[in-house]
mmCIF file of N, CA and C in Angstrom:
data_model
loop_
_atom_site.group_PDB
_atom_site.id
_atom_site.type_symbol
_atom_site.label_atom_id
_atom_site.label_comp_id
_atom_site.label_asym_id
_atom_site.label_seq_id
_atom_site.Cartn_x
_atom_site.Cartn_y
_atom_site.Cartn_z
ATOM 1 N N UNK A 1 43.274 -6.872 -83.181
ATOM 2 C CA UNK A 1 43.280 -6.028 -82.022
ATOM 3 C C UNK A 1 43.700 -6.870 -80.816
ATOM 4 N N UNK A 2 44.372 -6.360 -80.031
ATOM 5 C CA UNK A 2 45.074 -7.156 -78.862
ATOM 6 C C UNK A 2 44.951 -6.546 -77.537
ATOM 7 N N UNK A 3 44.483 -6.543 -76.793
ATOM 8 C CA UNK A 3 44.561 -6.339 -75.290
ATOM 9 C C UNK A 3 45.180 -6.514 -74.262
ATOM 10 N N UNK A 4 46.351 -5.918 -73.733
ATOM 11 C CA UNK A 4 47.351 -6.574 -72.627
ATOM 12 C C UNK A 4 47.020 -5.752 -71.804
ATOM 13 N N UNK A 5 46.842 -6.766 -70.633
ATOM 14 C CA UNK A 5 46.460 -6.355 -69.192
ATOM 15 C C UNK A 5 47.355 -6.879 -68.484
ATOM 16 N N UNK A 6 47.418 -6.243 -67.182
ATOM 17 C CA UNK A 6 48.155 -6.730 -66.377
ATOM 18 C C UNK A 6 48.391 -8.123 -65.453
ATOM 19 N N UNK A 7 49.041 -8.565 -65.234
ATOM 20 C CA UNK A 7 48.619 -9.700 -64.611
ATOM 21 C C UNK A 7 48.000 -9.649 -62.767
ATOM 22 N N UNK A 8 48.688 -8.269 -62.382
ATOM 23 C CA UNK A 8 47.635 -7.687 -60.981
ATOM 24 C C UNK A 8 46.736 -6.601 -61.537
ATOM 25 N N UNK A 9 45.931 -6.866 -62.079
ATOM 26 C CA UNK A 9 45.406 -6.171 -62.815
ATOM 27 C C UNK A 9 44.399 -5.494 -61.330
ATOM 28 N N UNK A 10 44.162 -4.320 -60.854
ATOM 29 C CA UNK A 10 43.133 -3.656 -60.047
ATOM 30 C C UNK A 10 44.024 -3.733 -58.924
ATOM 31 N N UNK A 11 45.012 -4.302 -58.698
ATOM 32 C CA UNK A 11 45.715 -4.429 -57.098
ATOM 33 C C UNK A 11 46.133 -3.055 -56.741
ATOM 34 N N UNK A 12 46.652 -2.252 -57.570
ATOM 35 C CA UNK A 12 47.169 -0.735 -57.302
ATOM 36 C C UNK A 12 45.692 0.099 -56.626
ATOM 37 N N UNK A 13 44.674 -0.537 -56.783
ATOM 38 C CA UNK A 13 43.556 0.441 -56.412
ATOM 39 C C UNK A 13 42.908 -0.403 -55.419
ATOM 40 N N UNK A 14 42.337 -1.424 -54.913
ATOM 41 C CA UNK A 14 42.289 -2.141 -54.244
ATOM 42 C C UNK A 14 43.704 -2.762 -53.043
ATOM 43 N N UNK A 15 44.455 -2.384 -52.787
ATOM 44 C CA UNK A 15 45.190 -2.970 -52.346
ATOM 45 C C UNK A 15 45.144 -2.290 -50.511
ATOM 46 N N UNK A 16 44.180 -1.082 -50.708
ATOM 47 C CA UNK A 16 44.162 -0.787 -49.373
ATOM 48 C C UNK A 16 42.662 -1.531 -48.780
ATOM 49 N N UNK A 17 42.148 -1.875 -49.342
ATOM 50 C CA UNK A 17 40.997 -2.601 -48.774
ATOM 51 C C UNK A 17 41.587 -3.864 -48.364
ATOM 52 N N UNK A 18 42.338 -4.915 -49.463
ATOM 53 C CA UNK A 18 42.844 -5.822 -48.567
ATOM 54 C C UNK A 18 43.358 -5.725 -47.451
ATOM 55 N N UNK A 19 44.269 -4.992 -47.486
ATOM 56 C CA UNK A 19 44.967 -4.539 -45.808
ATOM 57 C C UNK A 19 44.431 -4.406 -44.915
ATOM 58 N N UNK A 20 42.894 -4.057 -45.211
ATOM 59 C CA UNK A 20 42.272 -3.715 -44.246
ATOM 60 C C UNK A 20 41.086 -4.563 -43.545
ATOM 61 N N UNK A 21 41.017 -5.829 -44.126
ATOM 62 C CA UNK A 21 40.159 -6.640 -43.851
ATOM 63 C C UNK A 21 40.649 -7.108 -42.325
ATOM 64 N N UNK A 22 41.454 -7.515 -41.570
ATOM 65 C CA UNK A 22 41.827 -7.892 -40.544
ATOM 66 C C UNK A 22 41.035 -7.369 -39.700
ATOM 67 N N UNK A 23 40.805 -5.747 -39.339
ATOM 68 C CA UNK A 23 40.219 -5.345 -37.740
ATOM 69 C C UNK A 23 38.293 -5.920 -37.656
ATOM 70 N N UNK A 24 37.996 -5.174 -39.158
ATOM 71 C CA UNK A 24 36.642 -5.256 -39.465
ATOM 72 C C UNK A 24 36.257 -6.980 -38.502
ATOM 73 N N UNK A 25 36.540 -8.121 -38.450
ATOM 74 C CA UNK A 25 36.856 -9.654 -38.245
ATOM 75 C C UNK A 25 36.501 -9.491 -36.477
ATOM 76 N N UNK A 26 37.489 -8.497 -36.319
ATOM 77 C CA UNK A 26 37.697 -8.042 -34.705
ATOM 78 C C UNK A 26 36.610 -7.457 -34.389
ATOM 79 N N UNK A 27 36.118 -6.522 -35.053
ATOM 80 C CA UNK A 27 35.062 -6.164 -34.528
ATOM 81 C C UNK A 27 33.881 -6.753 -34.444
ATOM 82 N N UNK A 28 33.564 -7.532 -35.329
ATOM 83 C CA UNK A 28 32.606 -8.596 -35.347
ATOM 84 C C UNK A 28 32.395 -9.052 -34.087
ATOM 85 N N UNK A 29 34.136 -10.160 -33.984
ATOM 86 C CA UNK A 29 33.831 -10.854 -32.430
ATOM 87 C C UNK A 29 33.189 -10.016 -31.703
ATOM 88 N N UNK A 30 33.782 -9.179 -31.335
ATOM 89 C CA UNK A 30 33.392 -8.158 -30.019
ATOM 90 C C UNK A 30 32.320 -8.080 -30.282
ATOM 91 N N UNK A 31 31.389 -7.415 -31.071
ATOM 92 C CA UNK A 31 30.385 -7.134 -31.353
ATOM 93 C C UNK A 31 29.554 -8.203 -30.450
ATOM 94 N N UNK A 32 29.961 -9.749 -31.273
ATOM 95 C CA UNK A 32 29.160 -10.510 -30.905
ATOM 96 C C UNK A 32 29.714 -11.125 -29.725
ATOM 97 N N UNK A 33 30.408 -11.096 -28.998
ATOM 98 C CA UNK A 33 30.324 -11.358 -27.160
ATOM 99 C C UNK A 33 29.549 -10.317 -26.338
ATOM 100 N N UNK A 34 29.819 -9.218 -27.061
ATOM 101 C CA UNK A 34 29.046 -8.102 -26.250
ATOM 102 C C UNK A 34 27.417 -8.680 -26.468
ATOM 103 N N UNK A 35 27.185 -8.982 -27.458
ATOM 104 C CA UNK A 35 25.506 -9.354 -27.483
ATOM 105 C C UNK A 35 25.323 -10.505 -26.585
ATOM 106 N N UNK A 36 26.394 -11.327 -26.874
ATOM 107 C CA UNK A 36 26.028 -12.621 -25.845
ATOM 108 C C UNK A 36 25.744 -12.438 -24.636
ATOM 109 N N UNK A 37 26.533 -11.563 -24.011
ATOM 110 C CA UNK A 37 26.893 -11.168 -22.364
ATOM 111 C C UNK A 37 25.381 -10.173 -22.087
ATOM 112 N N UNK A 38 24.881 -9.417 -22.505
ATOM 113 C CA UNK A 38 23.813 -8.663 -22.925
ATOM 114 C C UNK A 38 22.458 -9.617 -23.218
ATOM 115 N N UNK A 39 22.540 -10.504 -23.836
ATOM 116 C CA UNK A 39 20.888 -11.678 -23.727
ATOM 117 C C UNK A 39 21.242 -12.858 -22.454
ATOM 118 N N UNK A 40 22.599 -12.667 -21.950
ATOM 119 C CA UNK A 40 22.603 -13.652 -20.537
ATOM 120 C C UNK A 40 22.475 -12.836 -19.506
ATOM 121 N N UNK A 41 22.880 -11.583 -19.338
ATOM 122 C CA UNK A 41 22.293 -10.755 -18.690
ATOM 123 C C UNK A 41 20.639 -10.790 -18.498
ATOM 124 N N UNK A 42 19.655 -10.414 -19.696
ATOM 125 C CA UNK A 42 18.948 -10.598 -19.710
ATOM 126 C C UNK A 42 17.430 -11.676 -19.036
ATOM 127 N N UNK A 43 18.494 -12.469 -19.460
ATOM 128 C CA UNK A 43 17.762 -13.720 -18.919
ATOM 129 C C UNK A 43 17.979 -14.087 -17.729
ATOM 130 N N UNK A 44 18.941 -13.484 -16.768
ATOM 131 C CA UNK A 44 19.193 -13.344 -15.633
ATOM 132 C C UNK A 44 18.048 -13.059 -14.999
ATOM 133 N N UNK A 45 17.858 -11.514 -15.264
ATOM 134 C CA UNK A 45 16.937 -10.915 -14.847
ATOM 135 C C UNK A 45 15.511 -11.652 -14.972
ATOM 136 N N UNK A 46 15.415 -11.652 -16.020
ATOM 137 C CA UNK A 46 14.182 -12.448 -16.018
ATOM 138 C C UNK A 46 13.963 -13.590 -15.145
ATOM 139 N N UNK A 47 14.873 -14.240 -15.362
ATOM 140 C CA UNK A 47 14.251 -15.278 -14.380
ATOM 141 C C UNK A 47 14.724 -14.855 -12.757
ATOM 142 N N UNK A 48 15.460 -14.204 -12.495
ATOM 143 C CA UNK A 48 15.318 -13.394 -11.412
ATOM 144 C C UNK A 48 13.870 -13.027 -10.903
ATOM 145 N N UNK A 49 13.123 -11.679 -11.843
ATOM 146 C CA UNK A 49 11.808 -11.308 -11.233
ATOM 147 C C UNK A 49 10.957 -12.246 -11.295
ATOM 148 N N UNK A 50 11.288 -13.518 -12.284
ATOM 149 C CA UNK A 50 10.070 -14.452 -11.996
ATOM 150 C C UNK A 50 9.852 -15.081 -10.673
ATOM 151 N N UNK A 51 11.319 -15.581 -10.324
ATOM 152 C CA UNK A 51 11.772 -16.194 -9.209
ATOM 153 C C UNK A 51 10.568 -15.417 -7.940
ATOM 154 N N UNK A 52 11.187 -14.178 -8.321
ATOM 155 C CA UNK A 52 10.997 -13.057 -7.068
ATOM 156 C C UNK A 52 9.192 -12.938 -7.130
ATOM 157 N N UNK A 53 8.601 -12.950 -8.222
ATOM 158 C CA UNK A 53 7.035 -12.814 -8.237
ATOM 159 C C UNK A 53 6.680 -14.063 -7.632
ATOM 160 N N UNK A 54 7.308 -15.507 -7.823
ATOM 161 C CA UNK A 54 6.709 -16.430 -6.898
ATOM 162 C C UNK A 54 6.967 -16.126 -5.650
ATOM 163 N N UNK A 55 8.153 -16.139 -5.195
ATOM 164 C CA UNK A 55 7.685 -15.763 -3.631
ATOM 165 C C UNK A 55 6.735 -15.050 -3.274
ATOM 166 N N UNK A 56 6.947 -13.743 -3.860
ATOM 167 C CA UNK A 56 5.580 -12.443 -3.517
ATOM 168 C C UNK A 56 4.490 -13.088 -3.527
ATOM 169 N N UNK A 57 3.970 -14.257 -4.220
ATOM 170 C CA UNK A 57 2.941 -14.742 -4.328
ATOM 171 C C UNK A 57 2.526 -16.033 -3.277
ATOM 172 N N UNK A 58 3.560 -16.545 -3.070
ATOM 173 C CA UNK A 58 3.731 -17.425 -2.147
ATOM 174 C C UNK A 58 3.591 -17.267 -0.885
ATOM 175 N N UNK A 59 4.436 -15.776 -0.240
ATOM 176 C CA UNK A 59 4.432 -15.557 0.638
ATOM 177 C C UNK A 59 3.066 -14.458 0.997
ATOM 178 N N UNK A 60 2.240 -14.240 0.371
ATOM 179 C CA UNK A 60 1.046 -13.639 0.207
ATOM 180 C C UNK A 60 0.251 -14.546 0.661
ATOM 181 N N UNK A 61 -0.028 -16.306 -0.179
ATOM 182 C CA UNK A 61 -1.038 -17.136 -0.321
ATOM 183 C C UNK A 61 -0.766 -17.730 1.333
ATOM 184 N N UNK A 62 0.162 -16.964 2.096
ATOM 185 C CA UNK A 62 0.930 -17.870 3.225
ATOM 186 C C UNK A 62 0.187 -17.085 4.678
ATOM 187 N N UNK A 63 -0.263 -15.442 4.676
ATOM 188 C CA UNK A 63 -0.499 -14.614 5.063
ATOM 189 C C UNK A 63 0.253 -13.279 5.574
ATOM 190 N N UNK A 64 1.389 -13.591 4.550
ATOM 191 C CA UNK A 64 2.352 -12.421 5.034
ATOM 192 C C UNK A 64 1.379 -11.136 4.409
ATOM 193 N N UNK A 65 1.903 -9.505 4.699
ATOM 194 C CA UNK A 65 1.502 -8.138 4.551
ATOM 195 C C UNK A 65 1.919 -7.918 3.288
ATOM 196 N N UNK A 66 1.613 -7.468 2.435
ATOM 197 C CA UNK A 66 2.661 -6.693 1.198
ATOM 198 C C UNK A 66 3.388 -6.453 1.350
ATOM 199 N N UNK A 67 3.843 -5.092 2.388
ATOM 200 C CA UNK A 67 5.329 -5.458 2.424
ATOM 201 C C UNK A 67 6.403 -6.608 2.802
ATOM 202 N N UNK A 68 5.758 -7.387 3.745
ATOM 203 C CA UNK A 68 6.404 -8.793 3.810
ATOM 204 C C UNK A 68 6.193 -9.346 2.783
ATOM 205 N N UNK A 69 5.245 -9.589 2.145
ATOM 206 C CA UNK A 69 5.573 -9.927 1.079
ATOM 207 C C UNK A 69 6.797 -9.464 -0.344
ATOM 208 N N UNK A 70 6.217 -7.786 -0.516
ATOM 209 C CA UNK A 70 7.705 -7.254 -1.548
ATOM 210 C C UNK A 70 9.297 -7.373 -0.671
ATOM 211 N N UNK A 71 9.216 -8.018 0.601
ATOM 212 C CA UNK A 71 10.566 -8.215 1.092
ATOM 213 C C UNK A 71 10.930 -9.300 1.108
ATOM 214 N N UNK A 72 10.123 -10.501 0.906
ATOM 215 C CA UNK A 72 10.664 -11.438 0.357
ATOM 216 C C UNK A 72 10.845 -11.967 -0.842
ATOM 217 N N UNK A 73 9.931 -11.307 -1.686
ATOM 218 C CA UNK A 73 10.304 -10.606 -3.327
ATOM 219 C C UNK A 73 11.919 -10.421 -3.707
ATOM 220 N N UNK A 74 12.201 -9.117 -2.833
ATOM 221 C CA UNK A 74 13.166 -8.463 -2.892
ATOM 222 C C UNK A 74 14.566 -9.466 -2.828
ATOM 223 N N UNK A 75 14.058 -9.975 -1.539
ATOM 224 C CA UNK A 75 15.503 -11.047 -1.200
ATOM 225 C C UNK A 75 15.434 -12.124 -2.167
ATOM 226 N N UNK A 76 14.503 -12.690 -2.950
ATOM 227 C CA UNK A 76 14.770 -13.872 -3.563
ATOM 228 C C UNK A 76 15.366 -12.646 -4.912
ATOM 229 N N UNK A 77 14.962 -11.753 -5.491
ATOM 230 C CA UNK A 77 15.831 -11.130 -6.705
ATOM 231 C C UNK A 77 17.324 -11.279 -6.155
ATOM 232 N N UNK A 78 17.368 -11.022 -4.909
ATOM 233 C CA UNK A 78 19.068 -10.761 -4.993
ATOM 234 C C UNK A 78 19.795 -12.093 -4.779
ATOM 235 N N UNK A 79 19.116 -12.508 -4.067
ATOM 236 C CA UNK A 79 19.642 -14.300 -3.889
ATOM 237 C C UNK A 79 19.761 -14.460 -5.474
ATOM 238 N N UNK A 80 18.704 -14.809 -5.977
ATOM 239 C CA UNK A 80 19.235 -15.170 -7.518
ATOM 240 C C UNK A 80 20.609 -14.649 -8.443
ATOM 241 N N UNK A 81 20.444 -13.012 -8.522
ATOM 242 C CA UNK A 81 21.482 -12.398 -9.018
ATOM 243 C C UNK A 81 22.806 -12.664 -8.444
ATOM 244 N N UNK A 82 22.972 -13.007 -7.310
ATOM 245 C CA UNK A 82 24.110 -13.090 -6.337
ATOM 246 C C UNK A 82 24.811 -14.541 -6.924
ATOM 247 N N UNK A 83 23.879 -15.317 -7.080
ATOM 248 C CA UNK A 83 24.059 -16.996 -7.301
ATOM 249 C C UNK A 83 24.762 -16.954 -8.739
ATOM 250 N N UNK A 84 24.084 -16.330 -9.787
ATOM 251 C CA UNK A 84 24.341 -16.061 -10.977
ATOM 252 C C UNK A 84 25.621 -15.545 -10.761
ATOM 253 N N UNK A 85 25.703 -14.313 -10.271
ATOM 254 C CA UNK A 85 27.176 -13.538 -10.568
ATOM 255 C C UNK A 85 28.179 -14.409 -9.964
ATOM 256 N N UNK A 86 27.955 -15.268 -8.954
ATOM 257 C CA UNK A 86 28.994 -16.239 -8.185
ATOM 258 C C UNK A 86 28.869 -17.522 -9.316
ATOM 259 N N UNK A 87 28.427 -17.700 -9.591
ATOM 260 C CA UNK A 87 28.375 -18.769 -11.290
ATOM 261 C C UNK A 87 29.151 -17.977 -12.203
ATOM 262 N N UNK A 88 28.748 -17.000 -12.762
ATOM 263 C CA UNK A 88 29.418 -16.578 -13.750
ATOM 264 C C UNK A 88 31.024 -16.341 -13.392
ATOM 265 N N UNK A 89 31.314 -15.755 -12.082
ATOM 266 C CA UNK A 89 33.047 -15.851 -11.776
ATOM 267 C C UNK A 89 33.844 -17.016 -11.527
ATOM 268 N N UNK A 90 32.913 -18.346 -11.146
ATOM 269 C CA UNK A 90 33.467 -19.415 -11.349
ATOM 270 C C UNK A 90 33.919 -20.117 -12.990
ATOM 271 N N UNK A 91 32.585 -19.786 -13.509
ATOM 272 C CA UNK A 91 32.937 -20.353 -14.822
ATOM 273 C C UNK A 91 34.306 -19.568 -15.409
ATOM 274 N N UNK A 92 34.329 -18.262 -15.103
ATOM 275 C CA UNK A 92 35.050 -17.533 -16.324
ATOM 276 C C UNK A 92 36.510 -18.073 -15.977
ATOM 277 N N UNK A 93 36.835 -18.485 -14.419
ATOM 278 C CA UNK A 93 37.709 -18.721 -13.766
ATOM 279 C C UNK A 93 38.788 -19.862 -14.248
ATOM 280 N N UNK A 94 37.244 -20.664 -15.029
ATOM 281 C CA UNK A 94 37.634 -22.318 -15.431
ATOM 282 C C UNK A 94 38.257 -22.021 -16.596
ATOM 283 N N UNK A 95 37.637 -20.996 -17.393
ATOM 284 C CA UNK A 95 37.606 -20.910 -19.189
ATOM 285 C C UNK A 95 38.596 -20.223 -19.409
ATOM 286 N N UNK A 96 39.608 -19.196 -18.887
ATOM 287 C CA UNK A 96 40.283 -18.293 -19.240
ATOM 288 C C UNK A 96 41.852 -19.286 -18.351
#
């Protein structure tokens, strides 16, 4: 008994999956810059409101009002974010 197979043996049925491996690759990346940009975001923030809870606390232990106090809260969140986003347009500036 003898068996002849082909020598592309499965390529006629498979041959659209190979083709198609290329974007799937692409999407990955993206996938994963989008997560990156998304946990540096993150951590922005965070250390943003931390930033911002020491002052509130600072400027409390100092005798400012609550609201003097959540207003200098306020300004150290944006000082931070501001610093960050002026970091982040420098860097991208360097890298691209």
């Amino acid at each position: 008994m003898f068996v002849i197979v082909q020598l592309n043996h499965g390529e006629h049925r498979f041959g659209e999956i190979r083709s198609r491996k290329g974007p799937p690759k692409l999407k990955e990346f993206i996938v994963t810059r989008v997560a990156v940009v998304l946990l540096t975001v993150a951590t922005v923030i965070v250390f943003a409101l931390m930033a911002a809870a020491v002052a509130a606390t600072l400027a409390r232990l100092d005798g400012a009002s609550y609201p003097a106090a959540l207003m200098r809260a306020a300004a150290t969140f944006a000082a931070v974010v501001t610093i960050a986003t002026a970091v982040t347009g420098v860097l991208a500036q360097c890298l691209s």
